[in-house]
CSV table of C-alpha atoms in Angstrom, one decimal:
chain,number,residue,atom,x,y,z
A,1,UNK,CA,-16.3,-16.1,8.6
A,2,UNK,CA,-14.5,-18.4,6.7
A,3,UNK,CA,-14.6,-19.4,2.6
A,4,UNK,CA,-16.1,-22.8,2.1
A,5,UNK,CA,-17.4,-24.6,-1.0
A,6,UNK,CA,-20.3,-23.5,-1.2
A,7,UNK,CA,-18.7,-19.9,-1.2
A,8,UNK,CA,-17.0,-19.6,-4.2
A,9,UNK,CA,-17.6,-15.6,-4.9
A,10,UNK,CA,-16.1,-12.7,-3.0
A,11,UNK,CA,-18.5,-13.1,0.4
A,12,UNK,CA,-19.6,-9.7,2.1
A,13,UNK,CA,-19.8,-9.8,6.0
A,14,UNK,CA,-20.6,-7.0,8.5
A,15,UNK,CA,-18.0,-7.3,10.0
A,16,UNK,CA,-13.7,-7.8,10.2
A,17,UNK,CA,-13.6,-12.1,9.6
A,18,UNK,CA,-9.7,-12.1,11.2
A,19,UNK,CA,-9.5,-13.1,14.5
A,20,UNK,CA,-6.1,-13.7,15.7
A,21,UNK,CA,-4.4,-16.1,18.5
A,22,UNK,CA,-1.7,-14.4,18.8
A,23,UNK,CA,-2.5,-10.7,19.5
A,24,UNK,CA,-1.1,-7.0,20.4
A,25,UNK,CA,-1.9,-6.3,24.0
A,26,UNK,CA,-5.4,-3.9,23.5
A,27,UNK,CA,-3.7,-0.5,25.2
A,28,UNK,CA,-6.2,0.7,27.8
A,29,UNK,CA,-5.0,4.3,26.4
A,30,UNK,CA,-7.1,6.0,23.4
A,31,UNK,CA,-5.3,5.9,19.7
A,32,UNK,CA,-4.9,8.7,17.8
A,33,UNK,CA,-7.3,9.7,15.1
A,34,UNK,CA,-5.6,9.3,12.2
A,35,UNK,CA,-6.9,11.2,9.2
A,36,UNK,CA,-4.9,9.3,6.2
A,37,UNK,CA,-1.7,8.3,4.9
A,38,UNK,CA,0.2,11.2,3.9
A,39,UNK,CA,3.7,10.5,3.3
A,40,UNK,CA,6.5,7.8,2.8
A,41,UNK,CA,10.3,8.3,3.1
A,42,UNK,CA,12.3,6.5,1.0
A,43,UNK,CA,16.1,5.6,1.3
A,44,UNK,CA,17.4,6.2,-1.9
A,45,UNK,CA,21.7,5.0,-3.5
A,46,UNK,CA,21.7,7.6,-6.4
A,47,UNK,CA,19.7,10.5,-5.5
A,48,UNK,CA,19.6,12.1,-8.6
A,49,UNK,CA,18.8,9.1,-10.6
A,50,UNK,CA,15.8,8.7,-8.1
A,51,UNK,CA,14.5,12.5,-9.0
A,52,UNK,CA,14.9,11.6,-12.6
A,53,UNK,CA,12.3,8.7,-12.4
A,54,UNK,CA,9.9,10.3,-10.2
A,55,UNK,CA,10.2,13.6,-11.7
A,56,UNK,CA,10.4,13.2,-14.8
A,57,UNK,CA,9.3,10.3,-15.6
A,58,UNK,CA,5.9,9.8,-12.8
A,59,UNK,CA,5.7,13.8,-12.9
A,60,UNK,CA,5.2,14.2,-9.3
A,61,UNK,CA,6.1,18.1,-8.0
A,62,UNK,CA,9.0,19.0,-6.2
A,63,UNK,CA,8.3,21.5,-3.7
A,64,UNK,CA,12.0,21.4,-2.2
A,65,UNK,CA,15.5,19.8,-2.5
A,66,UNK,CA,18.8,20.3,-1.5
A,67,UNK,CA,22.1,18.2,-2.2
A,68,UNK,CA,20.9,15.1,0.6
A,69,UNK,CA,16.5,15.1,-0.1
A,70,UNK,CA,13.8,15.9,-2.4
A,71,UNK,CA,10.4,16.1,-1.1
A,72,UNK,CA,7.8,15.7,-3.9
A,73,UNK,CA,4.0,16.2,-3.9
A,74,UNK,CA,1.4,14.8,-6.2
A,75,UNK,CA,-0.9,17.6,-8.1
A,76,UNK,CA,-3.9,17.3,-5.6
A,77,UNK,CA,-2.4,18.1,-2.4
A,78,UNK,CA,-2.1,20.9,-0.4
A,79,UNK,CA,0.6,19.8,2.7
A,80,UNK,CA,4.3,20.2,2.1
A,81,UNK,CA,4.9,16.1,0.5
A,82,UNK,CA,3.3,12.9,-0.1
A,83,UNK,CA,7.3,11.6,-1.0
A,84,UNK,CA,10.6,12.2,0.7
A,85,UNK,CA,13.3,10.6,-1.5
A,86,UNK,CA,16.8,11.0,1.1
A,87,UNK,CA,20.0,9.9,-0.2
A,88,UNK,CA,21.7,6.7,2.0
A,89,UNK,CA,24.0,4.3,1.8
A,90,UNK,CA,21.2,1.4,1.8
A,91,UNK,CA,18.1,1.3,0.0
A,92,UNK,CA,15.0,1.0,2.7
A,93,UNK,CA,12.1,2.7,4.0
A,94,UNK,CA,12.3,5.3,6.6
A,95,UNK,CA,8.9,6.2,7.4
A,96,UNK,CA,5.3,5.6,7.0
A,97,UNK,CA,3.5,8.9,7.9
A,98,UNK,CA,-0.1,9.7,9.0
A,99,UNK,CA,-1.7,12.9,9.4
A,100,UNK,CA,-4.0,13.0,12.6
A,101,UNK,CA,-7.1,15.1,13.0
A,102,UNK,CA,-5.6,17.7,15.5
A,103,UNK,CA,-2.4,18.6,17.2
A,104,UNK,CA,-4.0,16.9,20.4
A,105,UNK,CA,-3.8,13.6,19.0
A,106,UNK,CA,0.0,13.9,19.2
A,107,UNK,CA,-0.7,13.2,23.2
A,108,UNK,CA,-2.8,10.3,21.9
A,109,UNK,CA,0.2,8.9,19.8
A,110,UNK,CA,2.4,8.9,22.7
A,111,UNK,CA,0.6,7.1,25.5
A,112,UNK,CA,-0.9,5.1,22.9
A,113,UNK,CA,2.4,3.8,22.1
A,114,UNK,CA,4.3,4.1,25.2
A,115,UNK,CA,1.7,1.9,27.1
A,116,UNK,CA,2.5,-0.7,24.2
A,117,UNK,CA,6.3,-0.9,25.5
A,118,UNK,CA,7.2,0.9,21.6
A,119,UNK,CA,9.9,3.3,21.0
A,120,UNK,CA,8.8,6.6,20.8
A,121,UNK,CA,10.2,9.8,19.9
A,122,UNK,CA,8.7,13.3,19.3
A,123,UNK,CA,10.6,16.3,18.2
A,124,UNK,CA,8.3,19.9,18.0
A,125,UNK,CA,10.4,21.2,15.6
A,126,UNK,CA,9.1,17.9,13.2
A,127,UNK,CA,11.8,15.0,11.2
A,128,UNK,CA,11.7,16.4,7.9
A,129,UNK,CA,11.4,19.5,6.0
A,130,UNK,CA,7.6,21.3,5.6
A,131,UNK,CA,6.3,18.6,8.7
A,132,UNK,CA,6.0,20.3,12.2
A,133,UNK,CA,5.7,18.7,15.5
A,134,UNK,CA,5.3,15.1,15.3
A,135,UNK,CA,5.7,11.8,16.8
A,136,UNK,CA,7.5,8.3,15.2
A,137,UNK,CA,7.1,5.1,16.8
A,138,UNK,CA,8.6,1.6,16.1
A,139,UNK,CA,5.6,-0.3,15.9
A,140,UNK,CA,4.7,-3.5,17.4
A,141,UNK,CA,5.5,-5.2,13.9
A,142,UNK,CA,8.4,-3.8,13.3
A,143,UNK,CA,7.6,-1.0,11.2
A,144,UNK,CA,8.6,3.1,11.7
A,145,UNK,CA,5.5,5.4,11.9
A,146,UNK,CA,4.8,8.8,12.4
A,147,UNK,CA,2.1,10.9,13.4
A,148,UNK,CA,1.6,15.2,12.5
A,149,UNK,CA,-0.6,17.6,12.4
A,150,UNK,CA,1.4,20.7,11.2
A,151,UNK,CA,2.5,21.2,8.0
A,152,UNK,CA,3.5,23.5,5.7
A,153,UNK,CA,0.9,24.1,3.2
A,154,UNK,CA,1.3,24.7,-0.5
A,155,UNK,CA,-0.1,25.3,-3.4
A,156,UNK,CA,-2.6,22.5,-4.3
A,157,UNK,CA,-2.1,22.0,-8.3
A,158,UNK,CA,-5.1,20.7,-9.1
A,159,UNK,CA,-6.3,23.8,-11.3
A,160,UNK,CA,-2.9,23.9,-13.3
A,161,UNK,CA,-3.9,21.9,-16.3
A,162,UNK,CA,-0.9,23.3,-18.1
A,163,UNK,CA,1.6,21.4,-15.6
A,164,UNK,CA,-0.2,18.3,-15.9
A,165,UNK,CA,1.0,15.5,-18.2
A,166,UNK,CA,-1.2,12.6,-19.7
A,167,UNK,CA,-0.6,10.4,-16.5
A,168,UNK,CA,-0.7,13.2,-13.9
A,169,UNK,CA,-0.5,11.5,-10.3
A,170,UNK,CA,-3.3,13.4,-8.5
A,171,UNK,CA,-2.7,12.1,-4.7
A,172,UNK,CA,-1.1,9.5,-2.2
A,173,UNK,CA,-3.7,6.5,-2.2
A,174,UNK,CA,-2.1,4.0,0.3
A,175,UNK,CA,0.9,1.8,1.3
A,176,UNK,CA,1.4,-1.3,1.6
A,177,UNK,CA,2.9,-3.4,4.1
A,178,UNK,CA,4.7,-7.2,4.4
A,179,UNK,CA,4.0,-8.9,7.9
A,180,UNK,CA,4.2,-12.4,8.9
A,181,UNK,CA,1.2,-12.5,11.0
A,182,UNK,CA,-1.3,-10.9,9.1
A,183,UNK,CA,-4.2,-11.8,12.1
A,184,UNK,CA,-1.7,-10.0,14.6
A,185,UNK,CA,-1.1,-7.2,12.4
A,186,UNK,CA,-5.0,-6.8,11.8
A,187,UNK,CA,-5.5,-6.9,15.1
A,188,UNK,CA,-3.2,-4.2,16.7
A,189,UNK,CA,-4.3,-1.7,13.4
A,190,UNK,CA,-8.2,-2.3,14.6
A,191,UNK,CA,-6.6,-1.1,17.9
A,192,UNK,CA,-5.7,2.2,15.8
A,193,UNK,CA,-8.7,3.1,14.5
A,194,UNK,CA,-8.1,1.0,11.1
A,195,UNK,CA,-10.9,-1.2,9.7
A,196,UNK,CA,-10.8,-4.1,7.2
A,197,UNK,CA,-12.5,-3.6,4.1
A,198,UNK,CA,-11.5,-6.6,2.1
A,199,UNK,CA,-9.4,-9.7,2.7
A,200,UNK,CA,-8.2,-13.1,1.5
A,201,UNK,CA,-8.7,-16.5,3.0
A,202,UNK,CA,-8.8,-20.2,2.7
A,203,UNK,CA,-11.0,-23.0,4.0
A,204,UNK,CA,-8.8,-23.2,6.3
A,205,UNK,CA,-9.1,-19.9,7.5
A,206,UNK,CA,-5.6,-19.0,7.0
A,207,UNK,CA,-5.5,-15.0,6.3
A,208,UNK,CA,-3.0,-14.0,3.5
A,209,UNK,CA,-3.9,-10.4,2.8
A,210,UNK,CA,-6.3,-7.6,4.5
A,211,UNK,CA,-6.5,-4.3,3.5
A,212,UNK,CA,-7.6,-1.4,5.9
A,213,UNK,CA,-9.1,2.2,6.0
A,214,UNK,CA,-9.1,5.6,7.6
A,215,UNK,CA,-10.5,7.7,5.1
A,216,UNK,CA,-13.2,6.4,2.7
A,217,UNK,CA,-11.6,4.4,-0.1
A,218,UNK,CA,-10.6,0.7,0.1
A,219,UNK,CA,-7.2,1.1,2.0
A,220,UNK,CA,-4.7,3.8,3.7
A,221,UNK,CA,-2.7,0.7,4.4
A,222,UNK,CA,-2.7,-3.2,3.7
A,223,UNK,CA,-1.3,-6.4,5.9
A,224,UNK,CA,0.1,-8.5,3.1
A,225,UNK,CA,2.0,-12.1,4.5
A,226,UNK,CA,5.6,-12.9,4.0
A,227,UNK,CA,8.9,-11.9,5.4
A,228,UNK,CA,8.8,-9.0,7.9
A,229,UNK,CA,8.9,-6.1,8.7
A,230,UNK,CA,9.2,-5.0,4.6
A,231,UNK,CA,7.3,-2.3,2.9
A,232,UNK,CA,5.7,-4.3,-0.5
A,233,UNK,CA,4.7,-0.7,-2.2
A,234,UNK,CA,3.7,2.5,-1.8
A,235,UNK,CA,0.9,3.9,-4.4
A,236,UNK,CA,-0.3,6.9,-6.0
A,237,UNK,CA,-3.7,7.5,-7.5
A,238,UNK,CA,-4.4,9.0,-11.1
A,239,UNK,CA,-7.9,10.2,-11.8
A,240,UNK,CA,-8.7,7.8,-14.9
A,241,UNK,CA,-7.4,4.6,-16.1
A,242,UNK,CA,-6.2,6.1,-19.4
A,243,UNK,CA,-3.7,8.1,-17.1
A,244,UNK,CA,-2.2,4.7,-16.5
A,245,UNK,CA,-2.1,3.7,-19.9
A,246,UNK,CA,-0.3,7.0,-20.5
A,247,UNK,CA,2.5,6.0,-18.4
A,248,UNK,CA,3.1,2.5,-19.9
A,249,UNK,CA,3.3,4.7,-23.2
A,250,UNK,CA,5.5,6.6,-22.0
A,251,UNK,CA,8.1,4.3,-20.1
A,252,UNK,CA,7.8,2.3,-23.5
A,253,UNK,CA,9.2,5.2,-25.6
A,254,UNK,CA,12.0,6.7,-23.3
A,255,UNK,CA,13.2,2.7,-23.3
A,256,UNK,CA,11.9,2.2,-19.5
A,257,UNK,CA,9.7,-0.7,-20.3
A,258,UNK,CA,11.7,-2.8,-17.8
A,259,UNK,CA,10.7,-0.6,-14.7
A,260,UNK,CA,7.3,-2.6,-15.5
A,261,UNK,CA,6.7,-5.4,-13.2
A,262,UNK,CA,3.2,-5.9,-13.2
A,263,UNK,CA,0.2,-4.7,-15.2
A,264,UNK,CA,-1.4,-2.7,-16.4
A,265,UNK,CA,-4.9,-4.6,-15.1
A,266,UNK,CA,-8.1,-4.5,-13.0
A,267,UNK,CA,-7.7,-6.0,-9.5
A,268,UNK,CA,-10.5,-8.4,-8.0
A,269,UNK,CA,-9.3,-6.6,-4.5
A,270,UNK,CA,-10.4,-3.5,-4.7
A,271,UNK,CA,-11.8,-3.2,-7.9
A,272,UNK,CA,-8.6,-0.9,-9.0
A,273,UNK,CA,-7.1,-0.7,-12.3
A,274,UNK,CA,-3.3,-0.7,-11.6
A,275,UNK,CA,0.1,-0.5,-12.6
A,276,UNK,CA,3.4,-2.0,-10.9
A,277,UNK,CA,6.7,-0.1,-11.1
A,278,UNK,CA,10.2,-1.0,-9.7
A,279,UNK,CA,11.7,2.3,-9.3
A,280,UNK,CA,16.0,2.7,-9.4
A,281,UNK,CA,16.8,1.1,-6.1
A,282,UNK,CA,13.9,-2.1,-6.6
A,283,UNK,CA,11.3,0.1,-4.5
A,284,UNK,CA,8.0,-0.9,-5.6
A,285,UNK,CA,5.3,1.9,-6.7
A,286,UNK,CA,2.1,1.1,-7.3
A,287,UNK,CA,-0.2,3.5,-10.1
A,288,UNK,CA,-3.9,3.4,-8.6
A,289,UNK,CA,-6.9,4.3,-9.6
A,290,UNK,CA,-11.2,3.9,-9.8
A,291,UNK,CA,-11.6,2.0,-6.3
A,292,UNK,CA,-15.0,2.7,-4.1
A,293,UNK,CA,-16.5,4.2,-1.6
A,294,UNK,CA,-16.0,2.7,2.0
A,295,UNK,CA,-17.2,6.0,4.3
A,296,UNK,CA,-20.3,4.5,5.7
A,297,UNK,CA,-20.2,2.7,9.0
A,298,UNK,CA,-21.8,-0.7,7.7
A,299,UNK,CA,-19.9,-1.0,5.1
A,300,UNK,CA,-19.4,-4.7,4.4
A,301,UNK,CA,-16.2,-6.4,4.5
A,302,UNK,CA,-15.4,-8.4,1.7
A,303,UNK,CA,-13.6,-11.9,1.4
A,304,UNK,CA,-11.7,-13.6,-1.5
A,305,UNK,CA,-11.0,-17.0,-1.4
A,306,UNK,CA,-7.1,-17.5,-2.0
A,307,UNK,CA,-7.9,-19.7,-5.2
A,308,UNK,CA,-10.2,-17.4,-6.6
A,309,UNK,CA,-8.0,-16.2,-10.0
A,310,UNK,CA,-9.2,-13.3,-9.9
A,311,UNK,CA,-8.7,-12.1,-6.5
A,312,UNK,CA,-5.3,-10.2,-7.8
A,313,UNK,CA,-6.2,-9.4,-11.3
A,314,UNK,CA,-10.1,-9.6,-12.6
A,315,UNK,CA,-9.1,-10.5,-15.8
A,316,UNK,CA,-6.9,-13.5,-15.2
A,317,UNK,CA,-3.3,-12.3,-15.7
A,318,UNK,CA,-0.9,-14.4,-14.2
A,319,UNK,CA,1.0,-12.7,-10.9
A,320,UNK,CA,4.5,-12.9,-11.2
A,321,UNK,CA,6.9,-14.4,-8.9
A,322,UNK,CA,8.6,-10.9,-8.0
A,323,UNK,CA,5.5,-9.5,-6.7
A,324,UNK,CA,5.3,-12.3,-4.0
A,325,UNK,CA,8.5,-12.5,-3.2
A,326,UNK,CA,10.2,-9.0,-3.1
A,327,UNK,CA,9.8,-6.7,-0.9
A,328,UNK,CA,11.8,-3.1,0.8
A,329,UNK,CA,13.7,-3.0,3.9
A,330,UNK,CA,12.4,-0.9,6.9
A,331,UNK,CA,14.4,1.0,9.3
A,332,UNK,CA,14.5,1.5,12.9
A,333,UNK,CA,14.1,5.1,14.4
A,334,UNK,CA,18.0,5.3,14.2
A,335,UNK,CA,18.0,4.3,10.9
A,336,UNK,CA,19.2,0.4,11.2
A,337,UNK,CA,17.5,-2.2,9.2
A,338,UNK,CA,15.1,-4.1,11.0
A,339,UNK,CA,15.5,-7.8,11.4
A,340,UNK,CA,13.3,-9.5,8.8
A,341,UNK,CA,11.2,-12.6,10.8
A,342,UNK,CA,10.1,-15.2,8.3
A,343,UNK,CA,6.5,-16.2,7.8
A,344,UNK,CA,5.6,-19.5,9.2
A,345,UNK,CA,1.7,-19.6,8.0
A,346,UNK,CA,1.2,-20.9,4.1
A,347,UNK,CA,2.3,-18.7,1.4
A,348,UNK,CA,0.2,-17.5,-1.5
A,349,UNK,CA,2.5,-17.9,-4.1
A,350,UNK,CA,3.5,-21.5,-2.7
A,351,UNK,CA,-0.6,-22.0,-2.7
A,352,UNK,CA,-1.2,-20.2,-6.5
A,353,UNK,CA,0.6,-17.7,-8.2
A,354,UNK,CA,-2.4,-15.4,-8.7
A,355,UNK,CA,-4.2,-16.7,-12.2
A,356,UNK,CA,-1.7,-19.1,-13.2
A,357,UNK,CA,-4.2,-22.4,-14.2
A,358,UNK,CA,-3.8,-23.6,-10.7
A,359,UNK,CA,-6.6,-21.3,-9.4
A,360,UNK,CA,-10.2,-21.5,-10.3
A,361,UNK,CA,-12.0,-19.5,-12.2
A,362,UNK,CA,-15.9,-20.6,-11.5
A,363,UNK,CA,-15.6,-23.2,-8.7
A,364,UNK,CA,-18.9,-24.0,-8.7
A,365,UNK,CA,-18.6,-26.0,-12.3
A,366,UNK,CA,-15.5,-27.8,-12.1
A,367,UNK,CA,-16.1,-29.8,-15.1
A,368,UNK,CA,-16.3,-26.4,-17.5
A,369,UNK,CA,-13.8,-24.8,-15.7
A,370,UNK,CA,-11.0,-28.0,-16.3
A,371,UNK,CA,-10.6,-27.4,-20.2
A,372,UNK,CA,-10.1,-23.9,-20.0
A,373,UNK,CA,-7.7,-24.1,-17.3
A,374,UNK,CA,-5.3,-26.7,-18.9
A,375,UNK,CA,-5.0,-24.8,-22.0
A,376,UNK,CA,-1.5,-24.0,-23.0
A,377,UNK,CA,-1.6,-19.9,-22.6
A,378,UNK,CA,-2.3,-20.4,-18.9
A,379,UNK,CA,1.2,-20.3,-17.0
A,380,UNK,CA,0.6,-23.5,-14.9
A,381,UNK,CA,0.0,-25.3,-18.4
A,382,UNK,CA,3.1,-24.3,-19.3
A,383,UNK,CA,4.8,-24.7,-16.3
C-alpha cells in the first residue's frame, strides 16, 4: 500500500506495505526464534569518561568492570547486561545482541546464516563476560549480530526503590539501525521472524523508515535509510514520561545540556515520548518511553506519509539536521570498520526536515494549513 492524496493520516493495513526489488535470498533453512534485543556493545575512546555518563549521569547498574569493559544493566533486568561499554582505539559498534527462546535455536542461527553465504562464528564459552554459548554473524547488510541463550542471571532491581533515581532506566527498548535499502533490509528481517509495525512512505512508494518487532511493543529494531551499515541509536525505556523530564533536569544542572540533541517530545511513530542524547564518543542514545501494545497477530501496520509533520514529533518540533545525518560506525567480527555504502533512494532530510514548514500539517485543507506554515517560528520560514 502506498500513501496517496486522498490518504493524508497515518493508514493502518494488515499487512507489511514494503516490498522490495532487490531482495535477500529467502534461506530454505528455519531462523532462529528470537525473543528480544538484549544487548549492544559499544566501542568506547575514554572508558572512564564513558562510565561517568552512563553511570552517573543515565544511572544504569554496573554489574562488572575491569580496567578494558563495563557491562551495565538497566533496573528491570534480570540477565547479566543490556550495555557493554569496551575501551578501543575507534569509536563504533561491536554488537547487536538477541536473546533466542532456547539453546536449540543456536543450531538455527547457524544454518540460518551459513546458507546465506554470512560469516559466522560460535564460541560455547560465549564473547563477553555474564553471556554463555552464542553465535555472531555478519549480516547480509553489513551489520554484526549475535544470538544466546545462556546467561548469567542477576539480581533484577526492580524492587530497590532506594537505588532508583528520578529518571531510573527500567529496560533495553530497541536499537536502531542505518541501511541504504530499507525494502532489502525489511525483507531479509521478515525472513527472521521480524514484523513491521509502522513505516514511512511517499506517493511514490519510496520507503524511508520501518520499524520491526519480536516482542510486543512497536520495535526490537528499526530500518532507518542513509549511509550504511551505521548504528543511528540504541534506546532505553523509563516507566513515565516525567522520568525523562528528570533527566533533562538533571543534565541541565551538572552543565550537560549539550549532550541534548533532540527532544524532549512525543513521536508520531510510535506514539513515544522521547529524548535524544549524544553520549562522549557522539553515540546516540535514545530515552523511551509509553509506546503500545503490538502482541496480537493482526495487529495492523501503520504508514506515515514522509510529509506528514508529525510523523517524527506529534507536536511539530522541527528535526534537526544531526539526527539525519549522523550516525555510528559498525564493526566486522574481527573488529574492522565496515565499509559505509551510500544511499541511492531519496533522503528524508533532502525531502523535509521533520516539521520544519516544508511538511504539512492537515493536507487535506491546503488553504488553512498555508498561513500557519509560513509563519516566521517555523524553521523553513526562517530558513
Amino acid at each position: 500500500m502506498t500513501i496517496t492524496p486522498d490518504s493524508p493520516e497515518p493508514v493502518p493495513t494488515q499487512a507489511s506495505p514494503i516490498g522490495s526489488t532487490n531482495p535477500v535470498p529467502t534461506p530454505k533453512a528455519a531462523p532462529p526464534d528470537v525473543l528480544r534485543c538484549a544487548y549492544m556493545e559499544l566501542a568506547v575512546v575514554d572508558l572512564e569518561c564513558s562510565r561517568k555518563f552512563y553511570v552517573d549521569v543515565l544511572g544504569l547498574v554496573v554489574t562488572a568492570e575491569d580496567e578494558n569493559a563495563v557491562y551495565l544493566r538497566s533496573f528491570d533486568e534480570f540477565i547479566h547486561h543490556n550495555l557493554v561499554l569496551r575501551k578501543a582505539p575507534v569509536a563504533g559498534v561491536a554488537v547487536f545482541s538477541y536473546r533466542v527462546r532456547s539453546p536449540n535455536e543456536l543450531d538455527k542461527a547457524v544454518e540460518f546464516y551459513t546458507e546465506l553465504g554470512c560469516r559466522v562464528v560460535r564460541r560455547a564459552e560465549g564473547f563477553t563476560k555474564g553471556i554463555g554459548d552464542s553465535v555472531r554473524v555478519e549480516d547480509p547488510l553489513g551489520f554484526p549480530y549475535e544470538f544466546f541463550y545462556a546467561t548469567e542471571h542477576v539480581e533484577r532491581l526492580a524492587w530497590h526503590y532506594h537505588l532508583h533515581s528520578p529518571g531510573a532506566l527500567v529496560r533495553l527498548d530497541h536499537f536502531n539501525q542505518v541501511t541504504p535499502d530499507v525494502p532489502r533490509a525489511v525483507a531479509y528481517m521478515e525472513d527472521l521472524g521480524f514484523r513491521v509495525t509502522e513505516d514511512i512512505q511517499d506517493e511514490a512508494g519510496t520507503t524511508y523508515a520501518a520499524w520491526m518487532r519480536r516482542k510486543s511493543t512497536v520495535h526490537d529494531t528499526a530500518m532507518t535509510g542513509g549511509d550504511g551499515p551505521r548504528m543511528h541509536h540504541v534506546a532505553f525505556a523509563t516507566h513515565e514520561k516525567h522520568n525523562i523530564i528528570a533527566i533533562c533536569d538533571k543534565l541541565g544542572a551538572l552543565r550537560m545540556s549539550d549532550h541534548i540533541e533532540r527532544g524532549p517530545g512525543r513521536h508520531g511513530v510510535s506514539n513515544a515520548f522521547y529524548l535524544y542524547l549524544r553520549d562522549p564518543d557522539g553515540h546516540r542514545v535514545e530515552i523511551y518511553t509509553q509506546d503500545y501494545y503490538t502482541g496480537d497477530p493482526d495487529n495492523p501496520v501503520v504508514t506515515w506519509d514522509v510529509h506528514d509533520n508529525q510523523r517524527r514529533d506529534w507536536w511539530g518540533t522541527p528535526v534537526v539536521p544531526s539526527w539525519y545525518t549522523d550516525a555510528s560506525i559498525v564493526f566486522d567480527l574481527d573488529g574492522n570498520p565496515q565499509p559505509v555504502v551510500a544511499r541511492t533512494d531519496d533522503s528524508e532530510m533532502e525531502v523535509t526536515i521533520g516539521a520544519d514548514g516544508f511538511s504539512y500539517t492537515r493536507k487535506q485543507d491546503p488553504a488553512a494549513v498555508q498561513p500557519l506554515a509560513q509563519r516566521e517560528f517555523k524553521l523553513g520560514a526562517q530558513l
